mmCIF file of C-alpha atoms in Angstrom:
data_model
loop_
_atom_site.group_PDB
_atom_site.id
_atom_site.type_symbol
_atom_site.label_atom_id
_atom_site.label_comp_id
_atom_site.label_asym_id
_atom_site.label_seq_id
_atom_site.Cartn_x
_atom_site.Cartn_y
_atom_site.Cartn_z
ATOM 1 C CA MET J 1 -0.017 0.390 0.112
ATOM 2 C CA GLU J 2 0.941 3.571 -0.811
ATOM 3 C CA GLU J 3 0.195 5.735 2.121
ATOM 4 C CA LYS J 4 1.585 8.797 0.396
ATOM 5 C CA SER J 5 -1.170 7.998 -2.013
ATOM 6 C CA VAL J 6 -4.107 6.735 0.621
ATOM 7 C CA ALA J 7 -3.606 10.021 2.677
ATOM 8 C CA LEU J 8 -3.929 12.446 -0.596
ATOM 9 C CA LEU J 9 -7.051 10.418 -1.386
ATOM 10 C CA ASN J 10 -8.584 10.227 1.819
ATOM 11 C CA THR J 11 -8.312 14.615 2.039
ATOM 12 C CA LEU J 12 -9.929 13.895 -1.200
ATOM 13 C CA VAL J 13 -12.531 12.136 0.563
ATOM 14 C CA GLU J 14 -12.816 14.701 3.330
ATOM 15 C CA ILE J 15 -14.002 17.431 0.687
ATOM 16 C CA ASN J 16 -16.320 15.653 -0.953
ATOM 17 C CA SER J 17 -17.594 14.962 2.501
ATOM 18 C CA ASP J 18 -17.777 18.612 3.056
ATOM 19 C CA ARG J 19 -19.780 18.792 0.155
ATOM 20 C CA LEU J 20 -22.032 16.536 0.976
ATOM 21 C CA LEU J 21 -22.899 17.933 4.054
ATOM 22 C CA GLY J 22 -22.953 21.555 2.706
ATOM 23 C CA TYR J 23 -25.062 20.889 0.011
ATOM 24 C CA GLN J 24 -27.362 18.780 2.067
ATOM 25 C CA THR J 25 -27.711 22.011 4.404
ATOM 26 C CA ALA J 26 -28.424 23.982 1.609
ATOM 27 C CA PHE J 27 -31.344 21.893 0.880
ATOM 28 C CA ASP J 28 -33.039 21.183 3.943
ATOM 29 C CA ASP J 29 -32.920 25.150 5.101
ATOM 30 C CA THR J 30 -33.501 26.885 1.414
ATOM 31 C CA GLN J 31 -37.396 27.533 0.283
ATOM 32 C CA ASP J 32 -36.202 28.073 -3.979
ATOM 33 C CA ALA J 33 -37.352 25.058 -5.359
ATOM 34 C CA ASP J 34 -34.494 25.741 -8.158
ATOM 35 C CA LEU J 35 -31.950 25.521 -5.371
ATOM 36 C CA LYS J 36 -33.078 22.752 -3.869
ATOM 37 C CA ASN J 37 -32.536 20.804 -6.958
ATOM 38 C CA LEU J 38 -28.927 22.139 -7.712
ATOM 39 C CA PHE J 39 -28.547 20.927 -4.140
ATOM 40 C CA ALA J 40 -29.450 18.019 -4.423
ATOM 41 C CA GLU J 41 -28.252 17.641 -7.760
ATOM 42 C CA PHE J 42 -24.776 18.403 -6.718
ATOM 43 C CA SER J 43 -25.267 16.420 -3.448
ATOM 44 C CA LEU J 44 -24.864 13.556 -5.428
ATOM 45 C CA THR J 45 -21.570 14.221 -7.625
ATOM 46 C CA SER J 46 -20.592 14.458 -3.531
ATOM 47 C CA LYS J 47 -21.437 11.023 -2.889
ATOM 48 C CA ASP J 48 -20.355 9.068 -6.489
ATOM 49 C CA CYS J 49 -16.365 11.460 -5.800
ATOM 50 C CA LYS J 50 -16.759 10.043 -2.449
ATOM 51 C CA LYS J 51 -17.566 6.576 -2.979
ATOM 52 C CA GLU J 52 -15.180 6.391 -6.291
ATOM 53 C CA LEU J 53 -12.131 7.557 -3.966
ATOM 54 C CA GLU J 54 -12.772 4.922 -1.250
ATOM 55 C CA ALA J 55 -13.382 2.608 -3.457
ATOM 56 C CA GLU J 56 -9.865 3.463 -4.637
ATOM 57 C CA ILE J 57 -8.421 3.267 -1.291
ATOM 58 C CA THR J 58 -10.015 0.008 0.219
ATOM 59 C CA LYS J 59 -8.796 -1.629 -3.246
ATOM 60 C CA MET J 60 -5.330 0.368 -2.383
ATOM 61 C CA GLY J 61 -5.243 -1.661 0.837
ATOM 62 C CA GLY J 62 -5.425 1.758 2.640
ATOM 63 C CA THR J 63 -9.282 2.531 5.220
ATOM 64 C CA PRO J 64 -10.701 5.553 4.033
ATOM 65 C CA THR J 65 -11.458 8.339 6.215
ATOM 66 C CA ALA J 66 -15.045 8.646 8.226
ATOM 67 C CA ASP J 67 -14.094 11.970 8.885
ATOM 68 C CA THR J 68 -14.661 15.975 6.974
ATOM 69 C CA HIS J 69 -12.492 18.518 7.074
ATOM 70 C CA ALA J 70 -13.105 19.745 9.522
ATOM 71 C CA SER J 71 -10.382 22.302 10.713
ATOM 72 C CA GLY J 72 -10.111 23.178 6.977
ATOM 73 C CA ASN J 73 -11.931 26.438 4.798
ATOM 74 C CA LEU J 74 -13.620 24.306 3.184
ATOM 75 C CA HIS J 75 -15.466 23.721 7.186
ATOM 76 C CA ARG J 76 -15.536 27.357 7.753
ATOM 77 C CA ALA J 77 -17.603 27.873 4.008
ATOM 78 C CA TRP J 78 -19.989 25.560 4.831
ATOM 79 C CA ILE J 79 -20.251 27.156 8.653
ATOM 80 C CA ASP J 80 -21.254 30.616 6.145
ATOM 81 C CA LEU J 81 -23.680 29.153 4.377
ATOM 82 C CA LYS J 82 -25.753 27.734 7.272
ATOM 83 C CA ALA J 83 -25.420 31.367 8.467
ATOM 84 C CA ALA J 84 -26.204 32.873 4.773
ATOM 85 C CA ILE J 85 -28.932 30.245 4.281
ATOM 86 C CA THR J 86 -30.318 32.066 7.882
ATOM 87 C CA GLY J 87 -30.405 34.958 6.549
ATOM 88 C CA ASP J 88 -32.308 33.922 3.352
ATOM 89 C CA SER J 89 -30.382 35.717 0.763
ATOM 90 C CA ARG J 90 -30.208 33.988 -2.537
ATOM 91 C CA SER J 91 -26.909 35.702 -3.627
ATOM 92 C CA THR J 92 -25.203 34.921 -0.163
ATOM 93 C CA ILE J 93 -25.753 31.290 -0.555
ATOM 94 C CA LEU J 94 -24.502 30.986 -3.757
ATOM 95 C CA SER J 95 -21.581 32.667 -2.981
ATOM 96 C CA SER J 96 -20.983 30.636 -0.378
ATOM 97 C CA CYS J 97 -21.387 27.745 -2.386
ATOM 98 C CA GLU J 98 -19.037 29.383 -4.769
ATOM 99 C CA PHE J 99 -16.311 29.240 -1.779
ATOM 100 C CA GLY J 100 -16.619 26.208 -0.713
ATOM 101 C CA GLU J 101 -16.269 24.698 -4.654
ATOM 102 C CA ASN J 102 -13.273 27.080 -5.077
ATOM 103 C CA THR J 103 -11.648 25.647 -2.161
ATOM 104 C CA ALA J 104 -12.170 22.120 -3.095
ATOM 105 C CA ILE J 105 -11.170 23.097 -6.688
ATOM 106 C CA ASP J 106 -7.696 24.276 -5.430
ATOM 107 C CA THR J 107 -7.579 20.661 -3.160
ATOM 108 C CA TYR J 108 -7.574 18.730 -6.236
ATOM 109 C CA ASP J 109 -5.477 21.161 -7.785
ATOM 110 C CA LYS J 110 -2.613 21.061 -4.903
ATOM 111 C CA ALA J 111 -3.502 16.817 -4.964
ATOM 112 C CA LEU J 112 -2.624 17.022 -8.966
ATOM 113 C CA SER J 113 0.735 19.434 -8.692
ATOM 114 C CA ASP J 114 1.777 16.459 -6.119
ATOM 115 C CA SER J 115 4.754 14.699 -7.932
ATOM 116 C CA SER J 116 5.242 13.000 -4.855
ATOM 117 C CA SER J 117 1.810 11.953 -4.727
ATOM 118 C CA GLY J 118 2.323 7.940 -5.813
ATOM 119 C CA LEU J 119 -0.877 8.101 -7.766
ATOM 120 C CA THR J 120 -1.277 6.020 -10.963
ATOM 121 C CA GLY J 121 -2.031 7.085 -14.277
ATOM 122 C CA ALA J 122 -5.591 5.758 -13.533
ATOM 123 C CA GLN J 123 -5.982 7.733 -10.321
ATOM 124 C CA GLN J 124 -4.752 10.726 -11.720
ATOM 125 C CA THR J 125 -7.624 10.275 -14.174
ATOM 126 C CA MET J 126 -10.533 10.232 -11.645
ATOM 127 C CA VAL J 127 -8.785 13.057 -9.526
ATOM 128 C CA ILE J 128 -8.960 15.171 -12.793
ATOM 129 C CA ASN J 129 -12.532 13.667 -14.082
ATOM 130 C CA GLN J 130 -13.705 14.782 -10.209
ATOM 131 C CA GLN J 131 -12.409 17.741 -10.478
ATOM 132 C CA LYS J 132 -13.923 18.942 -13.630
ATOM 133 C CA ARG J 133 -17.924 17.610 -12.253
ATOM 134 C CA ILE J 134 -17.106 20.253 -9.094
ATOM 135 C CA GLN J 135 -15.211 22.671 -11.976
ATOM 136 C CA SER J 136 -19.386 22.297 -13.385
ATOM 137 C CA ASN J 137 -20.937 22.958 -10.550
ATOM 138 C CA LEU J 138 -18.755 25.935 -9.535
ATOM 139 C CA ASP J 139 -19.657 27.422 -13.495
ATOM 140 C CA ARG J 140 -23.162 26.850 -12.640
ATOM 141 C CA ILE J 141 -23.508 28.667 -9.389
ATOM 142 C CA LYS J 142 -21.527 31.399 -10.629
ATOM 143 C CA GLY J 143 -24.022 31.478 -13.762
ATOM 144 C CA LEU J 144 -26.448 32.042 -11.148
ATOM 145 C CA MET J 145 -24.840 34.320 -9.572
ATOM 146 C CA LYS J 146 -24.520 36.659 -12.720
ATOM 147 C CA VAL J 147 -28.122 36.616 -13.787
ATOM 148 C CA MET J 148 -28.576 37.988 -10.273
ATOM 149 C CA ALA J 149 -25.978 40.713 -10.901
#
């Protein structure tokens, strides 16, 4: 088992756990049907990415983490999202989601740029494909924000 690869993939599991919790919070607390649909879809992206990463970690002989990235920026973004939802402002909610997705993209960028990560070509492809899905979510959030501006 390549411990560094497992640790790196577990970091991505944590990020997707954070995303999943954040979008579930957003879904539960917003009244806007279009945002509920969007957040439900983004939750599925998070679940799919997380499951794929966990399967890869298990295949490598590692143990997938059950933690979130509680000490990181993404956790703070989701706390801000909860506060934003309480204030019931679409623009504030979407801005918090944008921050969270940017943080996730940055984490994926760091994972992909770490030349000592030990990720195989197939694992790198999986991470790149997941990052593209998250980027697509981010682009949709930005699109909604432009419409509101």
